[in-house]
Coordinates of N, CA and C in Angstrom, one line a residue:
M1495 N 3.7 -27.0 17.1 CA 2.4 -26.3 17.4 C 2.3 -24.8 17.6
G1496 N 3.6 -24.7 18.7 CA 3.6 -23.7 19.3 C 3.9 -22.2 18.3
K1497 N 4.7 -22.4 17.5 CA 5.0 -21.7 16.7 C 3.4 -21.4 15.6
L1498 N 3.1 -22.3 15.2 CA 1.6 -22.0 14.6 C 1.1 -21.5 14.9
K1499 N 0.8 -21.3 16.6 CA -0.3 -20.5 17.1 C 0.1 -19.0 17.0
I1500 N 1.5 -19.0 16.8 CA 2.2 -17.4 17.3 C 2.0 -16.7 15.9
V1501 N 1.8 -18.1 15.0 CA 2.1 -17.4 13.6 C 0.3 -16.9 13.1
L1502 N -0.5 -17.7 13.5 CA -1.7 -17.9 13.6 C -2.2 -16.2 14.3
K1503 N -2.0 -16.0 15.5 CA -2.3 -14.9 15.9 C -1.6 -13.8 15.3
Y1504 N -1.0 -13.6 14.9 CA 0.0 -12.6 13.9 C -0.8 -12.1 12.8
L1505 N -1.0 -13.1 12.1 CA -2.2 -12.9 11.3 C -3.9 -12.8 11.3
V1506 N -3.8 -13.2 12.3 CA -5.3 -12.7 12.8 C -5.6 -11.5 13.2
Y1507 N -4.7 -10.7 13.9 CA -4.3 -9.3 14.0 C -4.0 -8.4 13.0
A1508 N -3.1 -8.8 12.0 CA -2.8 -8.2 10.7 C -4.1 -8.3 10.2
F1509 N -4.7 -9.0 10.3 CA -6.0 -9.1 9.2 C -7.2 -8.1 9.8
L1510 N -7.4 -8.2 11.2 CA -8.1 -7.3 11.9 C -7.6 -5.5 11.5
L1511 N -6.7 -5.7 11.3 CA -5.8 -3.7 11.3 C -6.3 -3.7 9.8
S1512 N -6.0 -4.6 9.1 CA -6.4 -4.3 7.8 C -8.0 -3.7 7.5
F1513 N -8.7 -4.0 8.7 CA -10.2 -3.4 8.3 C -10.2 -1.9 9.2
V1514 N -9.0 -2.0 10.0 CA -8.8 -0.6 10.3 C -8.0 0.6 9.2
L1515 N -7.4 0.1 8.7 CA -7.0 0.5 7.3 C -8.3 1.0 6.3
D1516 N -8.9 0.5 6.0 CA -10.3 0.7 5.2 C -11.4 1.2 6.3
I1517 N -11.0 1.8 7.1 CA -12.0 2.7 7.8 C -12.8 3.5 6.7
G1518 N -11.9 4.2 6.1 CA -12.4 5.2 5.0 C -13.5 4.7 4.3
G1519 N -13.2 3.3 3.9 CA -14.3 3.0 2.7 C -15.5 2.5 3.4
F1520 N -15.5 2.3 4.8 CA -16.7 2.0 5.4 C -17.6 3.2 5.7
F1521 N -17.2 4.1 6.1 CA -17.7 5.7 6.6 C -18.2 6.1 4.6
S1522 N -17.1 6.0 3.6 CA -18.0 6.9 2.8 C -19.3 5.6 2.2
G1523 N -18.9 4.0 2.3 CA -20.1 3.4 2.0 C -21.4 3.7 2.5
I1524 N -21.2 4.2 4.1 CA -22.6 4.0 5.1 C -23.2 5.6 4.3
Y1525 N -21.6 6.6 4.2 CA -22.5 7.9 3.7 C -23.0 8.3 2.2
A1526 N -23.0 7.3 1.7 CA -23.1 7.1 -0.1 C -24.6 6.4 0.4
E1527 N -25.3 5.0 1.3 CA -25.7 4.7 1.3 C -27.1 5.4 2.1
R1528 N -26.9 6.3 2.9 CA -28.0 7.6 3.6 C -28.0 8.4 2.8
S1529 N -27.3 8.6 1.5 CA -27.6 10.1 0.7 C -27.9 9.4 -0.4
G1530 N -28.1 8.1 -1.0 CA -29.0 7.6 -1.7 C -28.3 7.6 -3.1
L1531 N -26.8 7.9 -3.1 CA -26.2 7.9 -3.8 C -25.5 6.3 -4.2
S1532 N -24.8 6.2 -5.8 CA -25.3 4.9 -6.3 C -23.7 4.2 -5.8
E1533 N -23.7 2.9 -6.0 CA -21.9 2.6 -5.8 C -20.8 2.9 -6.9
E1534 N -21.9 3.2 -7.8 CA -20.8 4.0 -9.2 C -20.2 5.1 -8.7
W1535 N -20.6 6.1 -7.6 CA -20.0 7.1 -7.5 C -19.0 6.7 -6.1
L1536 N -19.2 5.8 -5.3 CA -18.4 5.8 -4.3 C -17.0 5.0 -5.0
E1537 N -17.1 4.9 -6.3 CA -15.8 4.1 -6.8 C -15.2 4.9 -7.6
N1538 N -16.2 6.3 -8.2 CA -15.3 7.3 -9.2 C -15.3 8.5 -8.7
S1539 N -16.1 8.6 -7.1 CA -15.8 10.4 -6.6 C -14.8 10.6 -6.0
Q1540 N -13.8 11.4 -6.6 CA -12.5 11.9 -6.1 C -12.2 12.5 -4.9
V1541 N -13.8 12.8 -4.3 CA -13.4 13.1 -3.2 C -13.5 11.6 -2.2
A1542 N -14.3 10.8 -2.3 CA -14.8 9.4 -1.3 C -13.0 8.9 -1.7
I1543 N -12.5 8.9 -3.0 CA -11.2 8.2 -3.0 C -10.0 8.9 -2.1
V1544 N -10.1 10.0 -2.0 CA -9.1 10.6 -1.7 C -8.6 10.6 0.3
F1545 N -10.7 10.5 0.7 CA -10.6 10.3 1.8 C -10.4 9.1 2.4
M1546 N -10.6 8.2 1.5 CA -10.6 6.8 1.9 C -8.9 6.3 2.0
L1547 N -7.9 7.0 1.3 CA -7.1 6.7 1.4 C -6.2 7.2 2.2
I1548 N -6.5 8.9 2.8 CA -6.0 9.0 3.8 C -6.6 8.8 5.1
S1549 N -7.6 8.0 5.1 CA -8.1 7.7 6.3 C -7.3 6.4 6.6
Q1550 N -6.6 6.1 6.1 CA -5.7 4.6 6.2 C -4.4 4.8 7.1
I1551 N -4.2 5.9 7.6 CA -2.9 6.4 8.7 C -4.0 6.1 9.8
T1552 N -4.9 5.4 10.2 CA -5.4 5.3 11.9 C -4.5 3.8 11.6
S1553 N -4.3 2.8 11.2 CA -3.9 1.6 11.6 C -2.2 1.9 12.3
P1554 N -1.1 2.6 11.5 CA 0.0 3.0 12.3 C -0.7 3.7 13.3
I1555 N -1.0 4.7 13.4 CA -1.2 5.3 14.9 C -1.8 4.6 15.8
F1556 N -2.4 3.8 15.4 CA -3.0 2.9 16.2 C -1.9 1.7 17.0
L1557 N -1.1 1.3 16.0 CA 0.2 0.4 16.6 C 1.4 1.4 17.2
M1558 N 1.4 2.7 16.5 CA 2.4 2.9 17.2 C 1.7 3.9 19.0
F1559 N 0.8 4.0 19.3 CA 0.1 4.0 20.7 C 0.0 2.8 21.3
Q1560 N -0.1 1.6 20.8 CA -0.1 0.1 21.4 C 1.4 -0.7 21.9
Y1561 N 2.2 -0.2 21.0 CA 3.9 -0.3 21.4 C 4.4 1.1 21.8
E1562 N 4.0 2.0 22.2 CA 4.2 2.9 22.4 C 5.3 2.9 23.6
S1563 N 5.2 1.8 24.4 CA 5.8 1.9 26.1 C 6.8 0.9 25.8
R1564 N 6.9 0.2 24.5 CA 7.9 -0.9 24.3 C 8.8 -0.7 22.9
K1565 N 9.6 0.1 23.2 CA 10.3 1.0 22.3 C 11.1 -0.1 21.0
N1566 N 11.5 -1.1 22.0 CA 12.4 -2.5 21.0 C 11.2 -3.1 20.0
D1567 N 9.9 -3.2 20.7 CA 9.1 -3.7 20.0 C 8.6 -3.0 18.7
L1568 N 8.3 -1.6 19.0 CA 8.2 -0.3 18.0 C 9.1 -0.3 16.9
R1569 N 10.3 -0.4 17.1 CA 11.6 -0.6 16.1 C 11.4 -1.8 15.3
I1570 N 11.1 -3.0 15.8 CA 11.0 -3.8 14.8 C 9.4 -3.7 13.8
I1571 N 8.2 -3.1 14.3 CA 7.4 -3.2 13.5 C 7.3 -1.8 12.9
M1572 N 8.2 -1.0 13.2 CA 8.2 0.3 12.4 C 9.9 0.8 12.5
P1573 N 10.5 0.2 11.4 CA 12.0 -0.1 11.1 C 12.3 1.4 10.3
F1574 N 12.0 2.6 10.7 CA 12.5 3.7 10.2 C 13.9 4.0 10.5
A1575 N 15.1 4.0 9.8 CA 16.1 4.8 10.0 C 16.4 6.0 10.4
K1576 N 16.6 6.5 11.1 CA 17.0 8.2 11.5 C 18.2 8.6 11.0
D1577 N 19.3 8.1 10.4 CA 20.1 8.5 9.5 C 19.8 8.9 7.9
K1578 N 19.7 9.8 6.9 CA 19.8 9.6 5.7 C 18.2 9.5 5.8
K1579 N 17.2 10.1 5.9 CA 16.1 9.9 5.7 C 15.8 10.2 4.3
A1580 N 15.7 11.1 3.9 CA 15.6 12.0 2.7 C 16.1 11.0 1.6
Y1581 N 17.9 11.0 1.9 CA 18.2 9.9 0.5 C 17.6 8.5 0.2
R1582 N 17.0 8.6 1.9 CA 16.5 6.6 1.5 C 15.3 7.1 0.6
Y1583 N 14.4 8.0 1.2 CA 13.1 7.7 0.5 C 13.1 8.6 -0.8
L1584 N 14.2 9.6 -1.2 CA 13.7 9.4 -2.8 C 14.6 8.5 -3.4
I1585 N 15.7 7.3 -2.9 CA 16.2 6.5 -3.9 C 14.5 5.5 -4.0
G1586 N 14.0 4.9 -2.9 CA 12.9 4.4 -3.1 C 11.3 4.6 -3.9
Y1587 N 11.6 6.4 -3.8 CA 10.8 7.3 -4.4 C 11.3 7.0 -6.0
A1588 N 12.1 7.4 -6.8 CA 12.7 7.3 -7.8 C 12.7 5.6 -8.5
A1589 N 12.9 4.9 -7.4 CA 12.9 3.4 -8.3 C 11.2 2.8 -8.3
G1590 N 10.4 3.0 -7.5 CA 9.0 3.1 -7.6 C 9.0 3.4 -9.1
A1591 N 9.0 4.5 -9.3 CA 8.3 5.3 -10.7 C 8.8 4.7 -11.5
I1592 N 10.6 4.4 -11.5 CA 11.1 3.8 -13.0 C 10.7 2.6 -13.1
F1593 N 10.3 1.6 -12.1 CA 9.8 0.4 -12.2 C 8.5 0.3 -12.6
F1594 N 7.5 1.1 -12.5 CA 6.2 1.2 -12.8 C 5.6 1.9 -14.3
V1595 N 6.6 2.9 -14.2 CA 6.5 3.5 -15.7 C 7.0 2.8 -16.9
L1596 N 8.5 2.1 -16.4 CA 8.9 1.1 -17.9 C 8.0 -0.2 -17.9
T1597 N 7.6 -0.9 -16.7 CA 6.6 -1.9 -17.1 C 5.4 -1.7 -17.9
W1598 N 4.6 -0.2 -17.7 CA 3.6 0.4 -18.5 C 4.1 0.7 -19.6
I1599 N 5.1 0.9 -20.0 CA 5.5 1.5 -21.1 C 5.7 0.4 -22.0
I1600 N 6.3 -1.2 -21.8 CA 6.2 -2.2 -22.3 C 5.0 -2.6 -22.6
A1601 N 4.4 -2.8 -21.5 CA 2.7 -3.1 -21.7 C 2.1 -2.2 -23.2
V1602 N 2.4 -1.1 -23.2 CA 1.9 -0.5 -24.4 C 2.9 -1.1 -25.8
A1603 N 3.8 -0.8 -25.6 CA 4.9 -1.2 -26.9 C 3.9 -2.0 -27.3
F1604 N 3.7 -3.2 -26.2 CA 3.2 -4.7 -27.1 C 1.9 -4.7 -27.2
G1605 N 1.2 -3.7 -27.0 CA -0.3 -3.7 -27.6 C -1.5 -3.8 -26.6
G1606 N -0.4 -4.1 -25.2 CA -1.8 -4.7 -24.2 C -2.4 -3.6 -23.8
F1607 N -2.4 -2.1 -24.1 CA -3.0 -1.1 -23.8 C -3.2 -0.1 -25.2
Q1608 N -4.4 0.7 -25.2 CA -4.7 1.6 -26.4 C -4.6 3.0 -25.3
V1609 N -3.9 4.0 -25.4 CA -4.0 5.2 -24.4 C -4.2 6.5 -24.9
I1610 N -5.4 7.4 -24.4 CA -5.8 8.3 -24.7 C -5.3 9.2 -23.7
N1611 N -4.7 10.6 -24.2 CA -4.5 11.4 -23.6 C -5.8 12.6 -23.3
I1612 N -5.8 12.5 -21.7 CA -7.3 14.0 -21.4 C -6.7 14.4 -20.3
W1613 N -5.4 14.6 -20.2 CA -5.1 15.9 -19.3 C -5.5 17.0 -19.2
H1614 N -5.8 17.2 -18.3 CA -6.1 19.3 -18.0 C -5.6 19.5 -17.3
I1615 N -5.3 21.2 -17.4 CA -4.4 21.6 -16.5 C -5.2 21.6 -15.0
G1616 N -6.8 21.6 -15.5 CA -7.6 21.8 -13.7 C -7.3 20.6 -13.3
N1617 N -6.8 19.6 -13.3 CA -6.4 18.3 -12.8 C -5.2 18.2 -11.7
V1618 N -4.6 19.5 -11.8 CA -3.6 19.5 -10.9 C -3.8 19.3 -9.3
L1619 N -4.9 20.4 -8.8 CA -5.2 19.7 -7.5 C -5.5 18.8 -7.3
W1620 N -6.1 17.9 -8.1 CA -6.2 16.6 -7.9 C -5.4 15.5 -8.1
L1621 N -4.1 15.9 -8.6 CA -2.9 14.9 -8.7 C -2.2 15.0 -7.4
V1622 N -2.1 16.5 -6.4 CA -1.7 16.4 -5.6 C -2.2 15.9 -4.6
L1623 N -3.5 16.0 -4.4 CA -4.3 15.4 -3.4 C -4.2 13.7 -3.3
F1624 N -4.3 13.4 -5.1 CA -4.1 11.7 -4.8 C -2.5 11.1 -4.5
L1625 N -1.5 12.3 -5.2 CA -0.6 11.9 -4.1 C -0.4 11.8 -2.8
L1626 N -0.5 12.6 -2.2 CA -0.9 12.8 -0.9 C -1.5 11.6 -0.2
G1627 N -2.6 11.3 -0.6 CA -3.2 10.3 0.0 C -2.9 8.8 -0.1
F1628 N -1.8 8.9 -1.5 CA -1.1 7.5 -1.9 C 0.3 7.7 -0.9
C1629 N 0.8 8.3 -0.5 CA 1.8 8.7 0.3 C 1.6 8.3 1.6
I1630 N 0.2 8.1 2.3 CA -0.6 7.9 3.3 C -0.6 6.4 3.5
Q1631 N -1.7 6.4 2.2 CA -1.8 4.8 2.1 C -0.7 4.0 1.8
G1632 N 0.2 4.4 1.1 CA 1.4 3.2 0.8 C 2.2 2.9 2.0
M1633 N 2.0 3.8 3.1 CA 2.8 3.7 4.0 C 2.2 3.3 5.3
G1634 N 0.7 3.2 5.2 CA -0.1 2.4 6.2 C -0.2 0.6 5.9
E1635 N -0.3 0.5 4.8 CA -0.1 -0.7 3.9 C 1.2 -1.6 4.3
E1636 N 2.0 -0.5 4.0 CA 4.1 -1.6 4.3 C 4.0 -1.7 5.7
I1637 N 3.7 -0.5 6.6 CA 3.6 -0.7 8.2 C 3.0 -2.1 8.4
L1638 N 1.9 -2.0 8.0 CA 1.0 -3.1 8.8 C 1.8 -4.7 8.0
V1639 N 2.0 -4.9 6.6 CA 2.7 -6.0 6.3 C 3.8 -6.1 6.4
R1640 N 4.8 -4.9 5.8 CA 6.5 -5.4 5.9 C 6.9 -4.7 7.2
G1641 N 6.1 -4.0 8.0 CA 6.1 -3.7 9.7 C 5.9 -4.5 10.6
Y1642 N 5.0 -4.8 10.5 CA 4.4 -5.5 12.0 C 4.3 -6.9 11.4
L1643 N 3.4 -7.1 10.5 CA 3.7 -8.5 10.4 C 4.8 -9.3 10.1
L1644 N 5.5 -8.8 9.4 CA 7.1 -9.3 8.6 C 8.2 -9.4 10.1
G1645 N 7.9 -8.2 10.7 CA 8.8 -7.9 12.1 C 8.6 -9.2 13.1
K1646 N 7.6 -9.3 13.1 CA 6.7 -10.1 14.0 C 7.2 -11.9 13.7
L1647 N 7.0 -11.9 12.3 CA 6.9 -13.5 12.7 C 8.5 -13.6 12.3
S1648 N 9.4 -12.7 11.9 CA 10.6 -12.9 11.6 C 11.3 -13.3 13.1
Q1649 N 10.6 -12.5 14.2 CA 11.4 -12.6 15.4 C 10.9 -14.5 16.1
H1650 N 10.1 -14.8 15.4 CA 9.8 -16.5 15.2 C 10.1 -17.8 14.5
L1651 N 10.5 -17.2 13.1 CA 10.6 -18.0 11.9 C 11.8 -17.1 11.3
S1652 N 12.1 -18.3 10.1 CA 13.1 -17.9 9.7 C 12.6 -17.0 8.8
H1653 N 14.2 -16.3 8.0 CA 13.5 -15.1 7.2 C 12.4 -15.6 5.9
A1654 N 13.2 -16.6 4.8 CA 12.4 -17.3 4.1 C 10.7 -17.7 4.8
S1655 N 10.7 -18.1 5.4 CA 9.2 -18.7 5.9 C 8.4 -17.0 6.3
A1656 N 9.1 -16.1 6.9 CA 8.5 -15.1 7.5 C 7.8 -14.1 6.1
I1657 N 8.8 -14.1 4.9 CA 9.0 -13.7 4.0 C 7.9 -14.0 3.3
I1658 N 7.8 -15.6 2.9 CA 6.4 -16.4 2.2 C 5.2 -15.7 2.7
I1659 N 4.9 -15.9 4.3 CA 3.7 -16.0 4.2 C 3.1 -14.2 4.7
S1660 N 4.6 -13.4 4.7 CA 3.5 -12.2 4.6 C 3.2 -11.6 3.7
S1661 N 4.2 -12.3 2.7 CA 3.6 -12.0 1.0 C 2.5 -12.4 0.6
L1662 N 2.1 -13.8 1.3 CA 1.0 -14.4 1.1 C -0.5 -13.5 1.8
F1663 N 0.2 -12.9 2.3 CA -0.9 -12.0 3.3 C -1.1 -10.9 2.3
F1664 N -0.4 -10.5 1.9 CA 0.0 -9.0 1.2 C -1.0 -9.1 0.0
A1665 N -0.4 -10.6 -0.8 CA -1.5 -11.0 -1.7 C -3.3 -10.9 -1.4
A1666 N -3.0 -11.5 -0.3 CA -5.0 -11.5 -0.2 C -5.2 -10.3 0.4
L1667 N -4.8 -9.9 0.5 CA -5.4 -7.8 1.0 C -5.8 -7.7 -0.4
H1668 N -5.7 -8.1 -1.3 CA -6.2 -7.4 -2.8 C -6.8 -8.3 -3.4
L1669 N -7.5 -9.6 -2.8 CA -8.3 -10.6 -3.0 C -9.7 -9.8 -3.8
A1670 N -10.0 -8.6 -3.1 CA -11.4 -8.1 -3.5 C -11.0 -7.1 -4.9
N1671 N -9.5 -7.0 -5.2 CA -9.7 -5.6 -5.9 C -10.3 -6.9 -7.5
P1672 N -11.2 -4.9 -8.6 CA -11.4 -5.8 -9.4 C -10.4 -6.2 -10.7
G1673 N -11.0 -7.6 -11.4 CA -9.6 -7.9 -12.1 C -9.2 -8.8 -11.5
I1674 N -9.3 -9.2 -10.5 CA -8.2 -10.0 -9.8 C -8.0 -11.3 -10.6
T1675 N -6.7 -12.1 -10.9 CA -6.9 -13.4 -11.2 C -5.7 -13.8 -10.6
R1676 N -5.7 -15.2 -11.2 CA -4.5 -16.2 -10.5 C -3.0 -15.5 -11.1
V1677 N -2.8 -15.5 -11.9 CA -1.8 -14.2 -12.4 C -1.4 -13.4 -11.7
A1678 N -2.5 -12.2 -11.4 CA -2.2 -11.1 -10.8 C -1.8 -11.5 -9.1
F1679 N -2.3 -12.4 -8.8 CA -2.2 -12.7 -7.6 C -0.9 -13.4 -7.2
L1680 N -0.1 -14.0 -8.0 CA 1.1 -14.6 -8.0 C 2.1 -13.1 -8.2
E1681 N 1.7 -12.2 -9.0 CA 2.5 -11.0 -9.5 C 2.6 -10.3 -8.0
L1682 N 1.5 -10.4 -7.3 CA 1.3 -9.6 -6.1 C 2.5 -10.3 -5.1
F1683 N 2.3 -11.2 -5.6 CA 3.0 -12.4 -3.9 C 4.5 -11.9 -4.7
L1684 N 5.1 -12.2 -5.2 CA 6.3 -11.6 -6.0 C 6.8 -10.3 -5.5
F1685 N 5.9 -9.4 -5.8 CA 6.2 -7.9 -5.5 C 5.9 -8.0 -4.3
G1686 N 5.6 -8.5 -3.0 CA 5.5 -8.6 -1.7 C 6.8 -9.4 -1.3
A1687 N 7.6 -10.1 -2.0 CA 8.5 -11.1 -1.8 C 9.7 -10.0 -1.9
I1688 N 9.6 -9.4 -2.9 CA 10.6 -8.3 -3.3 C 10.9 -7.1 -2.4
M1689 N 9.9 -6.6 -2.1 CA 9.9 -6.0 -0.9 C 10.3 -6.3 0.4
A1690 N 9.6 -7.6 1.1 CA 10.0 -8.1 2.1 C 11.3 -8.3 2.1
M1691 N 12.4 -8.9 1.1 CA 13.6 -8.5 1.0 C 14.2 -7.5 1.4
I1692 N 13.8 -6.6 0.6 CA 14.6 -5.1 0.8 C 14.1 -5.2 2.2
R1693 N 13.3 -5.2 2.9 CA 13.3 -4.4 3.9 C 13.9 -5.4 4.9
I1694 N 14.1 -6.3 4.7 CA 15.0 -7.6 5.6 C 16.6 -7.0 5.5
E1695 N 17.0 -6.8 4.1 CA 18.7 -6.4 3.9 C 18.6 -5.1 4.4
T1696 N 17.5 -4.5 4.1 CA 18.1 -3.1 4.7 C 17.5 -2.4 6.3
E1697 N 16.8 -3.5 6.7 CA 16.3 -3.3 8.3 C 15.7 -2.0 8.4
D1698 N 15.5 -1.9 7.4 CA 14.3 -0.2 7.0 C 13.2 -0.1 6.4
L1699 N 12.1 1.2 6.5 CA 11.1 0.9 5.6 C 11.0 2.1 4.5
W1700 N 12.2 3.1 5.0 CA 12.3 4.6 3.9 C 12.3 4.2 2.5
V1701 N 13.2 2.9 2.4 CA 12.9 2.4 0.7 C 11.8 2.0 0.2
V1702 N 11.3 1.4 1.1 CA 10.0 0.2 0.7 C 8.8 1.1 0.7
V1703 N 8.6 2.1 1.4 CA 7.7 2.5 1.5 C 7.3 3.7 0.4
P1704 N 8.1 4.5 0.4 CA 8.0 5.3 -1.1 C 7.8 4.6 -2.2
F1705 N 8.5 3.2 -2.6 CA 8.2 2.7 -3.9 C 7.2 2.4 -3.8
M1706 N 6.6 1.7 -2.8 CA 5.1 1.4 -3.1 C 4.2 2.6 -3.7
V1707 N 4.7 3.9 -2.8 CA 3.5 5.0 -2.6 C 3.7 5.3 -4.4
R1708 N 5.6 5.6 -4.9 CA 5.2 6.3 -6.2 C 4.7 5.1 -7.3
G1709 N 5.2 4.3 -7.3 CA 4.6 3.3 -8.0 C 3.1 3.0 -8.6
T1710 N 2.9 2.8 -7.2 CA 1.0 2.8 -7.1 C 0.5 4.0 -7.8
F1711 N 1.1 5.4 -6.9 CA 0.7 6.3 -7.8 C 0.7 6.7 -9.5
F1712 N 1.7 6.3 -9.3 CA 2.4 6.2 -11.2 C 1.7 5.9 -11.8
K1713 N 1.2 4.4 -11.7 CA 0.3 3.2 -11.9 C -1.0 3.3 -12.0
G1714 N -1.8 3.6 -11.1 CA -3.1 4.4 -10.8 C -3.5 5.5 -10.9
Q1715 N -2.6 6.9 -10.6 CA -3.5 7.8 -11.0 C -2.7 8.7 -12.0
F1716 N -1.6 8.7 -12.1 CA -1.2 9.3 -13.5 C -1.2 8.7 -15.0
L1717 N -1.0 7.6 -14.7 CA -0.9 6.3 -16.0 C -2.5 5.9 -16.3
V1718 N -3.3 5.6 -15.6 CA -4.6 4.7 -15.9 C -5.8 5.8 -15.3
L1719 N -6.0 6.3 -13.9 CA -7.2 6.4 -13.8 C -7.9 7.6 -14.9
Q1720 N -9.4 7.4 -15.0 CA -9.4 8.4 -16.1 C -9.7 9.6 -15.9
F1721 N -9.7 10.2 -14.9 CA -10.3 11.7 -14.5 C -8.7 12.2 -14.0
L1722 N -7.3 11.8 -14.5 CA -6.8 12.6 -14.2 C -5.5 12.7 -15.2
A1723 N -5.2 11.7 -15.7 CA -4.0 12.0 -17.0 C -4.6 11.4 -18.3
L1724 N -4.4 9.8 -18.0 CA -4.4 9.4 -19.3 C -5.5 8.1 -19.1
T1725 N -6.1 7.9 -20.0 CA -7.2 6.8 -19.7 C -6.7 5.6 -20.8
V1726 N -6.8 4.4 -20.2 CA -6.1 3.2 -20.9 C -7.9 2.6 -21.3
V1727 N -7.3 1.8 -22.7 CA -8.4 1.2 -22.9 C -7.5 0.1 -23.6
R1728 N -8.5 -1.6 -23.0 CA -7.4 -2.7 -23.8 C -8.1 -3.1 -25.1

């Protein structure tokens, strides 16, 4: 019962922190409502999306201030190695890009999508802004799930239990995503489990964060979203 209470405590706190991550979406929604803008504007506005992505840095900053005086705990929830930072980041960055591009190519090759090239040189600035936004967004989500939640659970549970619980939480964070299905939920869980195992094995987030960032950026902003590079028709 004692461990159950501890797990529930960390899950509830992580759940509350996930709302802090989405503070940009909250204020963008208020702005859209007061300005008489449609929900479609909120979903498709480049400015709103970039703002929502960048605003997700609030949760990591909050955790840094909370654990500033507890250095050992801070190293557990934000395990960023001090040596070979650039090398580790580049490894994760390249792995994420390769993984998602290969997955996307396989899907296209087997007829899962039809692709239309709509790239325009004028989209370069937005491409850079989205990359910046997803760098921050990916870091915020990874620090919350693979940093805080997985790190805290690992102090009280076996690695296997901590991985399963944190991966289920990661998948649950995406339940509101458009088009979520049972298969998609399972894929998110498995992806979360792989990222959690890498984090535990390396005791570091430098590889996990850029893997998530680059993969999501390639999948969402370079290969899918219609106003940047390629539009996808099922």
